[in-house]
């Protein structure tokens, strides 16, 4: 059953690979040479998408797996699918304008919050047994 | 037995959720609009707390689990509890002043180092068996 | 058999520990006080090495383990060893000059890409069974 969260994990990493490639492309497009990470707001938005996605992945992977372990791998993978959707909406929104990052961020954050609360409840119920 | 490191993992993510909310609140309090990440030292400290905590989580989760697997889940979770305590002391210290981040950072780093050395020893002993 | 990816994970964390110590040393050497993260290009390169390594670790650990689970732990650990080698070449190259980060980055990225494609194929084949 762990195959469902495994698939969600790999699809997330696939999305992240694309976001990283986008940072490299934005570096040349907006002419921001390493190690600089600031200087052009268009580049900074593309970089922020990638950095925020990593940050959220650090949160997301443990939650996905602990929820899958203590509650349900199918539900875990389903909520994880929503999280990926939210991150896609976030990325392509933020690429256009800073204000357009809100919707996707909310979808992904809500998914993470559901996984967090579910994991905590699942662990407590397992303790009580 | 994996329930103890699971609980420590979820509690860490819960702490991280709070630190992320604090960044959002500091953005409006100190008036730093996305995608900017610099410009006000008070905001920068709050952001650095969150970013440093993520960085340390990337280190902490694998160490916690490998230590729990090869040495002891109860000891792993216990040392992990110290790590969380250290990160709390770090965060609320750094929120006040840059110098006050040292104590908590030392507690958490020492916990990570113990987990790292223990994991390495545990793996080597398993190899030798 | 999970001992091989475990060993690669711990060695990666050991490398990361060294890179983090290097950031602290560069802070005092180039006189960049927290919370500042910019101001001296020499310091910025040392910081970028550490930050880029974390980013890549977030990608690398799940790939290493899912590949080890669905394809082969020995091959997973072997490709993971190349990844570590790439990150070492990257770090000590980037410490010297921004252009010298390319070779190591390419080795590590190629290793990650092989793990990603292998994981995806491994999961799909498991589904079909």
Tab-separated table of C-alpha atoms in Angstrom:
chain	number	residue	atom	x	y	z
A	1	UNK	CA	0.000	0.000	0.000
A	2	UNK	CA	3.018	2.276	0.458
A	3	UNK	CA	3.112	2.547	-3.314
A	4	UNK	CA	0.562	5.402	-3.311
A	5	UNK	CA	2.572	7.771	-1.074
A	6	UNK	CA	5.699	6.657	-3.002
A	7	UNK	CA	4.101	7.783	-6.250
A	8	UNK	CA	3.051	11.125	-4.738
A	9	UNK	CA	6.612	11.594	-3.434
A	10	UNK	CA	8.161	10.957	-6.856
A	11	UNK	CA	5.642	13.211	-8.631
A	12	UNK	CA	6.453	15.999	-6.137
A	13	UNK	CA	10.159	15.585	-6.851
A	14	UNK	CA	9.408	15.695	-10.574
A	15	UNK	CA	7.571	19.010	-10.109
A	16	UNK	CA	10.484	20.307	-8.052
A	17	UNK	CA	12.948	19.371	-10.801
A	18	UNK	CA	10.974	21.557	-13.214
A	19	UNK	CA	10.892	24.474	-10.741
A	20	UNK	CA	14.683	24.211	-10.348
A	21	UNK	CA	15.184	24.258	-14.116
A	22	UNK	CA	12.981	27.381	-14.196
A	23	UNK	CA	15.359	29.122	-11.750
A	24	UNK	CA	18.326	28.386	-14.038
A	25	UNK	CA	16.404	29.720	-17.033
A	26	UNK	CA	15.348	32.857	-15.107
A	27	UNK	CA	19.004	33.443	-14.118
A	28	UNK	CA	20.001	33.773	-17.771
A	29	UNK	CA	16.794	35.493	-18.917
A	30	UNK	CA	17.041	38.259	-16.267
A	31	UNK	CA	20.835	38.219	-16.204
A	32	UNK	CA	21.375	37.442	-12.474
A	33	UNK	CA	24.717	35.652	-12.118
A	34	UNK	CA	25.510	33.320	-9.185
A	35	UNK	CA	26.058	33.756	-6.274
A	36	UNK	CA	23.649	36.752	-6.428
A	37	UNK	CA	20.044	35.907	-5.485
A	38	UNK	CA	18.574	39.394	-5.617
A	39	UNK	CA	18.487	42.388	-7.996
A	40	UNK	CA	15.575	41.651	-10.335
A	41	UNK	CA	12.013	41.185	-8.956
A	42	UNK	CA	11.057	38.860	-11.842
A	43	UNK	CA	13.972	36.565	-11.012
A	44	UNK	CA	13.296	36.816	-7.284
A	45	UNK	CA	9.726	35.552	-7.749
A	46	UNK	CA	10.946	32.504	-9.699
A	47	UNK	CA	13.562	31.834	-7.003
A	48	UNK	CA	11.014	32.291	-4.205
A	49	UNK	CA	8.726	29.694	-5.847
A	50	UNK	CA	11.526	27.130	-5.761
A	51	UNK	CA	12.693	28.006	-2.251
A	52	UNK	CA	9.193	28.042	-0.820
A	53	UNK	CA	8.457	24.701	-2.492
A	54	UNK	CA	11.532	23.094	-0.882
A	55	UNK	CA	10.526	24.516	2.480
A	56	UNK	CA	7.057	23.053	2.092
A	57	UNK	CA	8.472	19.706	0.908
A	58	UNK	CA	10.460	19.397	4.139
A	59	UNK	CA	7.097	19.636	5.903
A	60	UNK	CA	5.115	17.643	3.366
A	61	UNK	CA	7.112	14.405	3.011
A	62	UNK	CA	7.184	13.440	6.702
A	63	UNK	CA	3.486	14.361	7.052
A	64	UNK	CA	2.526	12.363	3.947
A	65	UNK	CA	4.336	9.273	5.229
A	66	UNK	CA	3.307	9.462	8.873
A	67	UNK	CA	-0.317	10.061	7.862
A	68	UNK	CA	-0.074	7.116	5.437
A	69	UNK	CA	1.395	4.938	8.186
A	70	UNK	CA	-0.986	5.830	11.032
A	71	UNK	CA	-4.186	6.770	9.182
A	72	UNK	CA	-4.418	5.575	5.560
A	73	UNK	CA	-2.007	5.438	2.589
A	74	UNK	CA	-4.828	5.972	0.076
A	75	UNK	CA	-6.222	9.029	1.869
A	76	UNK	CA	-2.648	10.237	2.459
A	77	UNK	CA	-1.870	9.999	-1.253
A	78	UNK	CA	-5.206	11.655	-2.142
A	79	UNK	CA	-4.579	14.653	0.129
A	80	UNK	CA	-0.988	14.662	-1.178
A	81	UNK	CA	-2.385	14.979	-4.708
A	82	UNK	CA	-4.238	18.131	-3.625
A	83	UNK	CA	-0.999	19.444	-2.162
A	84	UNK	CA	0.781	18.960	-5.522
A	85	UNK	CA	-2.115	20.698	-7.303
A	86	UNK	CA	-1.844	23.600	-4.846
A	87	UNK	CA	1.900	23.917	-5.437
A	88	UNK	CA	1.368	24.008	-9.228
A	89	UNK	CA	-1.284	26.751	-8.915
A	90	UNK	CA	1.056	28.601	-6.523
A	91	UNK	CA	4.089	28.385	-8.823
A	92	UNK	CA	2.455	29.530	-12.042
A	93	UNK	CA	0.489	32.197	-10.154
A	94	UNK	CA	3.590	33.599	-8.422
A	95	UNK	CA	5.495	33.558	-11.748
A	96	UNK	CA	2.949	36.127	-12.993
A	97	UNK	CA	2.616	38.355	-9.920
A	98	UNK	CA	3.243	38.243	-6.150
A	99	UNK	CA	-0.479	38.604	-5.351
A	100	UNK	CA	-1.359	35.551	-7.470
A	101	UNK	CA	0.527	33.202	-5.166
A	102	UNK	CA	-2.239	33.221	-2.538
A	103	UNK	CA	-4.746	30.655	-3.899
A	104	UNK	CA	-2.257	27.853	-4.519
A	105	UNK	CA	-0.497	28.529	-1.250
A	106	UNK	CA	-3.819	28.202	0.580
A	107	UNK	CA	-4.679	24.874	-1.131
A	108	UNK	CA	-1.263	23.380	-0.294
A	109	UNK	CA	-1.184	24.753	3.274
A	110	UNK	CA	-4.671	23.417	3.981
A	111	UNK	CA	-3.600	19.985	2.682
A	112	UNK	CA	-0.519	20.052	4.941
A	113	UNK	CA	-2.641	21.109	7.905
A	114	UNK	CA	-5.073	18.220	7.327
A	115	UNK	CA	-2.115	15.799	7.149
A	116	UNK	CA	-0.622	17.306	10.333
A	117	UNK	CA	-3.824	17.073	12.379
A	118	UNK	CA	-4.581	13.603	10.995
A	119	UNK	CA	-1.059	12.390	11.839
A	120	UNK	CA	-1.273	13.727	15.372
A	121	UNK	CA	-4.701	12.101	15.918
A	122	UNK	CA	-3.475	8.849	14.335
A	123	UNK	CA	-0.433	8.683	16.609
A	124	UNK	CA	-2.454	9.491	19.743
A	125	UNK	CA	-5.054	6.811	18.890
A	126	UNK	CA	-2.238	4.286	18.340
A	127	UNK	CA	-0.771	5.215	21.743
A	128	UNK	CA	-4.140	4.709	23.443
A	129	UNK	CA	-4.563	1.239	21.945
B	1	UNK	CA	8.363	1.256	18.699
B	2	UNK	CA	8.584	3.585	15.721
B	3	UNK	CA	5.764	5.560	17.342
B	4	UNK	CA	8.225	7.552	19.495
B	5	UNK	CA	10.266	9.002	16.601
B	6	UNK	CA	6.948	9.505	14.739
B	7	UNK	CA	5.653	11.633	17.605
B	8	UNK	CA	8.897	13.656	17.713
B	9	UNK	CA	8.648	14.179	13.927
B	10	UNK	CA	5.071	15.467	14.138
B	11	UNK	CA	5.849	17.737	17.106
B	12	UNK	CA	8.792	19.196	15.147
B	13	UNK	CA	6.501	19.885	12.186
B	14	UNK	CA	4.010	21.504	14.544
B	15	UNK	CA	6.773	23.824	15.832
B	16	UNK	CA	7.781	24.596	12.274
B	17	UNK	CA	4.182	25.492	11.364
B	18	UNK	CA	4.219	28.098	14.142
B	19	UNK	CA	7.576	29.523	12.965
B	20	UNK	CA	6.174	29.848	9.427
B	21	UNK	CA	3.098	31.692	10.712
B	22	UNK	CA	5.486	34.023	12.577
B	23	UNK	CA	7.219	34.895	9.274
B	24	UNK	CA	3.878	35.857	7.728
B	25	UNK	CA	3.032	38.009	10.750
B	26	UNK	CA	6.489	39.661	10.681
B	27	UNK	CA	6.020	40.438	6.965
B	28	UNK	CA	2.963	42.573	7.718
B	29	UNK	CA	4.274	43.947	11.048
B	30	UNK	CA	7.548	45.206	9.504
B	31	UNK	CA	5.983	45.892	6.121
B	32	UNK	CA	8.251	43.645	3.966
B	33	UNK	CA	6.239	42.591	0.892
B	34	UNK	CA	7.003	39.403	-1.076
B	35	UNK	CA	9.218	38.533	-2.890
B	36	UNK	CA	11.593	40.747	-0.800
B	37	UNK	CA	13.403	38.886	1.996
B	38	UNK	CA	15.628	41.694	3.229
B	39	UNK	CA	15.326	45.357	4.272
B	40	UNK	CA	14.364	45.201	7.952
B	41	UNK	CA	16.665	43.477	10.505
B	42	UNK	CA	13.718	42.574	12.764
B	43	UNK	CA	12.010	40.780	9.891
B	44	UNK	CA	15.282	39.178	8.789
B	45	UNK	CA	15.766	37.593	12.208
B	46	UNK	CA	12.288	36.053	12.131
B	47	UNK	CA	12.941	34.760	8.603
B	48	UNK	CA	16.370	33.401	9.577
B	49	UNK	CA	14.787	31.446	12.457
B	50	UNK	CA	12.421	29.716	10.041
B	51	UNK	CA	15.070	29.119	7.358
B	52	UNK	CA	17.637	27.822	9.823
B	53	UNK	CA	15.033	25.526	11.376
B	54	UNK	CA	14.204	24.007	7.965
B	55	UNK	CA	17.893	23.518	7.270
B	56	UNK	CA	18.323	21.741	10.582
B	57	UNK	CA	15.178	19.642	9.979
B	58	UNK	CA	16.695	18.307	6.766
B	59	UNK	CA	19.551	17.061	8.931
B	60	UNK	CA	17.446	16.084	11.932
B	61	UNK	CA	14.760	13.821	10.441
B	62	UNK	CA	17.110	11.322	8.728
B	63	UNK	CA	19.351	11.255	11.820
B	64	UNK	CA	16.391	10.725	14.166
B	65	UNK	CA	15.094	7.805	12.090
B	66	UNK	CA	18.411	6.127	11.339
B	67	UNK	CA	19.430	6.401	14.995
B	68	UNK	CA	16.029	4.968	15.997
B	69	UNK	CA	16.469	2.123	13.513
B	70	UNK	CA	20.078	1.151	14.301
B	71	UNK	CA	20.449	2.191	17.948
B	72	UNK	CA	17.188	2.741	19.875
B	73	UNK	CA	13.822	4.415	19.086
B	74	UNK	CA	13.338	5.474	22.718
B	75	UNK	CA	16.782	7.061	23.016
B	76	UNK	CA	16.345	8.544	19.532
B	77	UNK	CA	13.066	10.164	20.534
B	78	UNK	CA	14.574	11.363	23.835
B	79	UNK	CA	17.520	13.064	22.139
B	80	UNK	CA	15.033	14.353	19.544
B	81	UNK	CA	13.071	15.962	22.385
B	82	UNK	CA	16.213	17.851	23.407
B	83	UNK	CA	16.634	18.952	19.815
B	84	UNK	CA	13.082	20.409	19.799
B	85	UNK	CA	13.759	22.163	23.113
B	86	UNK	CA	16.970	23.630	21.632
B	87	UNK	CA	15.104	24.903	18.556
B	88	UNK	CA	12.465	26.586	20.761
B	89	UNK	CA	15.159	28.318	22.862
B	90	UNK	CA	16.930	29.300	19.621
B	91	UNK	CA	13.801	30.748	17.997
B	92	UNK	CA	12.572	32.880	20.868
B	93	UNK	CA	16.148	33.970	21.647
B	94	UNK	CA	16.867	35.017	18.034
B	95	UNK	CA	13.510	36.847	17.862
B	96	UNK	CA	14.869	39.145	20.603
B	97	UNK	CA	18.461	39.637	19.422
B	98	UNK	CA	21.030	37.966	17.152
B	99	UNK	CA	23.359	37.179	20.080
B	100	UNK	CA	20.611	35.309	21.944
B	101	UNK	CA	20.438	32.607	19.280
B	102	UNK	CA	23.622	30.877	20.538
B	103	UNK	CA	22.359	28.793	23.494
B	104	UNK	CA	19.466	27.106	21.680
B	105	UNK	CA	21.582	26.567	18.596
B	106	UNK	CA	24.205	24.807	20.730
B	107	UNK	CA	21.620	22.516	22.397
B	108	UNK	CA	20.102	21.502	19.051
B	109	UNK	CA	23.475	21.102	17.298
B	110	UNK	CA	24.814	18.942	20.115
B	111	UNK	CA	21.689	16.741	19.904
B	112	UNK	CA	22.178	16.381	16.125
B	113	UNK	CA	25.843	15.552	16.617
B	114	UNK	CA	25.000	12.821	19.152
B	115	UNK	CA	22.444	11.381	16.702
B	116	UNK	CA	25.008	11.541	13.863
B	117	UNK	CA	27.799	9.793	15.779
B	118	UNK	CA	25.339	7.246	17.211
B	119	UNK	CA	23.932	6.498	13.748
B	120	UNK	CA	27.389	6.025	12.274
B	121	UNK	CA	28.428	3.704	15.131
B	122	UNK	CA	25.120	1.809	14.892
B	123	UNK	CA	25.526	1.236	11.146
B	124	UNK	CA	29.157	0.142	11.500
B	125	UNK	CA	28.261	-2.322	14.290
B	126	UNK	CA	25.435	-3.734	12.136
B	127	UNK	CA	27.890	-4.156	9.243
B	128	UNK	CA	30.337	-6.029	11.493
B	129	UNK	CA	27.652	-8.456	12.713
C	1	UNK	CA	19.831	-4.461	2.706
C	2	UNK	CA	18.592	-1.036	3.767
C	3	UNK	CA	21.970	-0.610	5.445
C	4	UNK	CA	23.581	0.627	2.198
C	5	UNK	CA	21.229	3.594	1.655
C	6	UNK	CA	21.421	4.225	5.425
C	7	UNK	CA	25.196	4.533	5.192
C	8	UNK	CA	24.934	6.885	2.182
C	9	UNK	CA	22.396	8.998	4.107
C	10	UNK	CA	24.666	9.319	7.140
C	11	UNK	CA	27.731	10.123	5.013
C	12	UNK	CA	25.723	12.842	3.244
C	13	UNK	CA	24.747	14.333	6.600
C	14	UNK	CA	28.375	14.201	7.677
C	15	UNK	CA	29.376	16.173	4.544
C	16	UNK	CA	26.593	18.645	5.257
C	17	UNK	CA	27.827	19.132	8.823
C	18	UNK	CA	31.224	20.160	7.434
C	19	UNK	CA	29.624	22.575	4.925
C	20	UNK	CA	27.654	24.186	7.783
C	21	UNK	CA	30.821	24.617	9.863
C	22	UNK	CA	32.404	26.264	6.798
C	23	UNK	CA	29.587	28.851	6.728
C	24	UNK	CA	30.248	29.746	10.367
C	25	UNK	CA	33.964	30.074	9.666
C	26	UNK	CA	33.294	32.220	6.574
C	27	UNK	CA	31.013	34.495	8.650
C	28	UNK	CA	33.910	35.407	10.942
C	29	UNK	CA	36.590	35.365	8.219
C	30	UNK	CA	34.669	37.772	5.950
C	31	UNK	CA	33.039	39.621	8.857
C	32	UNK	CA	29.368	39.064	7.907
C	33	UNK	CA	27.304	39.142	11.131
C	34	UNK	CA	23.914	37.409	11.460
C	35	UNK	CA	21.179	37.923	10.345
C	36	UNK	CA	22.899	39.361	7.213
C	37	UNK	CA	23.378	36.815	4.397
C	38	UNK	CA	24.802	39.156	1.763
C	39	UNK	CA	27.514	41.808	1.432
C	40	UNK	CA	30.660	39.824	0.611
C	41	UNK	CA	30.829	37.635	-2.545
C	42	UNK	CA	33.330	35.240	-0.916
C	43	UNK	CA	30.945	34.635	1.969
C	44	UNK	CA	27.964	34.387	-0.369
C	45	UNK	CA	29.602	31.555	-2.311
C	46	UNK	CA	30.239	29.560	0.889
C	47	UNK	CA	26.624	30.153	1.957
C	48	UNK	CA	25.290	29.198	-1.484
C	49	UNK	CA	27.195	25.881	-1.312
C	50	UNK	CA	25.467	25.004	1.947
C	51	UNK	CA	22.015	26.215	0.857
C	52	UNK	CA	22.208	24.477	-2.512
C	53	UNK	CA	23.355	21.273	-0.814
C	54	UNK	CA	20.335	21.320	1.530
C	55	UNK	CA	18.033	21.946	-1.407
C	56	UNK	CA	19.521	18.993	-3.234
C	57	UNK	CA	19.341	16.808	-0.092
C	58	UNK	CA	15.591	17.389	0.086
C	59	UNK	CA	15.448	15.892	-3.406
C	60	UNK	CA	18.136	13.273	-2.872
C	61	UNK	CA	17.008	11.448	0.290
C	62	UNK	CA	13.499	10.502	-0.920
C	63	UNK	CA	14.906	9.484	-4.325
C	64	UNK	CA	17.671	7.388	-2.746
C	65	UNK	CA	15.188	5.534	-0.549
C	66	UNK	CA	12.397	5.054	-3.083
C	67	UNK	CA	14.920	3.843	-5.669
C	68	UNK	CA	16.414	1.478	-3.050
C	69	UNK	CA	12.925	0.218	-2.201
C	70	UNK	CA	11.561	-0.289	-5.730
C	71	UNK	CA	14.715	-0.959	-7.763
C	72	UNK	CA	17.807	-1.994	-5.765
C	73	UNK	CA	19.417	-0.832	-2.485
C	74	UNK	CA	22.931	-1.641	-3.743
C	75	UNK	CA	22.498	0.279	-7.000
C	76	UNK	CA	20.721	3.055	-5.084
C	77	UNK	CA	23.664	3.372	-2.681
C	78	UNK	CA	26.152	3.225	-5.569
C	79	UNK	CA	24.466	6.052	-7.482
C	80	UNK	CA	24.132	7.849	-4.143
C	81	UNK	CA	27.921	7.586	-3.734
C	82	UNK	CA	28.340	9.382	-7.076
C	83	UNK	CA	25.940	12.056	-5.849
C	84	UNK	CA	28.102	12.630	-2.732
C	85	UNK	CA	31.219	12.795	-4.912
C	86	UNK	CA	29.495	15.367	-7.142
C	87	UNK	CA	28.526	17.493	-4.134
C	88	UNK	CA	32.144	17.451	-2.857
C	89	UNK	CA	33.482	18.533	-6.269
C	90	UNK	CA	30.749	21.191	-6.411
C	91	UNK	CA	31.506	22.580	-2.937
C	92	UNK	CA	35.265	22.897	-3.229
C	93	UNK	CA	34.920	24.199	-6.800
C	94	UNK	CA	32.355	26.866	-5.831
C	95	UNK	CA	34.522	27.897	-2.851
C	96	UNK	CA	37.188	28.920	-5.384
C	97	UNK	CA	35.032	30.587	-8.066
C	98	UNK	CA	31.395	30.654	-9.241
C	99	UNK	CA	32.298	29.125	-12.633
C	100	UNK	CA	33.959	26.115	-10.964
C	101	UNK	CA	30.662	24.913	-9.496
C	102	UNK	CA	29.463	23.467	-12.831
C	103	UNK	CA	31.226	20.066	-12.983
C	104	UNK	CA	30.212	18.851	-9.524
C	105	UNK	CA	26.696	20.189	-9.981
C	106	UNK	CA	26.390	18.209	-13.211
C	107	UNK	CA	27.612	14.955	-11.590
C	108	UNK	CA	25.153	15.293	-8.679
C	109	UNK	CA	22.235	16.398	-10.875
C	110	UNK	CA	22.782	13.504	-13.267
C	111	UNK	CA	22.826	11.078	-10.304
C	112	UNK	CA	19.551	12.561	-9.008
C	113	UNK	CA	18.008	12.331	-12.456
C	114	UNK	CA	18.959	8.643	-12.749
C	115	UNK	CA	17.432	8.003	-9.320
C	116	UNK	CA	14.270	9.914	-10.306
C	117	UNK	CA	13.735	8.075	-13.589
C	118	UNK	CA	14.606	4.727	-11.961
C	119	UNK	CA	12.153	5.359	-9.107
C	120	UNK	CA	9.357	6.293	-11.489
C	121	UNK	CA	9.980	3.181	-13.639
C	122	UNK	CA	10.243	0.997	-10.510
C	123	UNK	CA	6.923	2.268	-9.146
C	124	UNK	CA	5.137	1.871	-12.486
C	125	UNK	CA	6.446	-1.717	-12.874
C	126	UNK	CA	5.284	-2.516	-9.314
C	127	UNK	CA	1.840	-1.131	-10.186
C	128	UNK	CA	1.617	-3.283	-13.317
C	129	UNK	CA	2.488	-6.465	-11.393
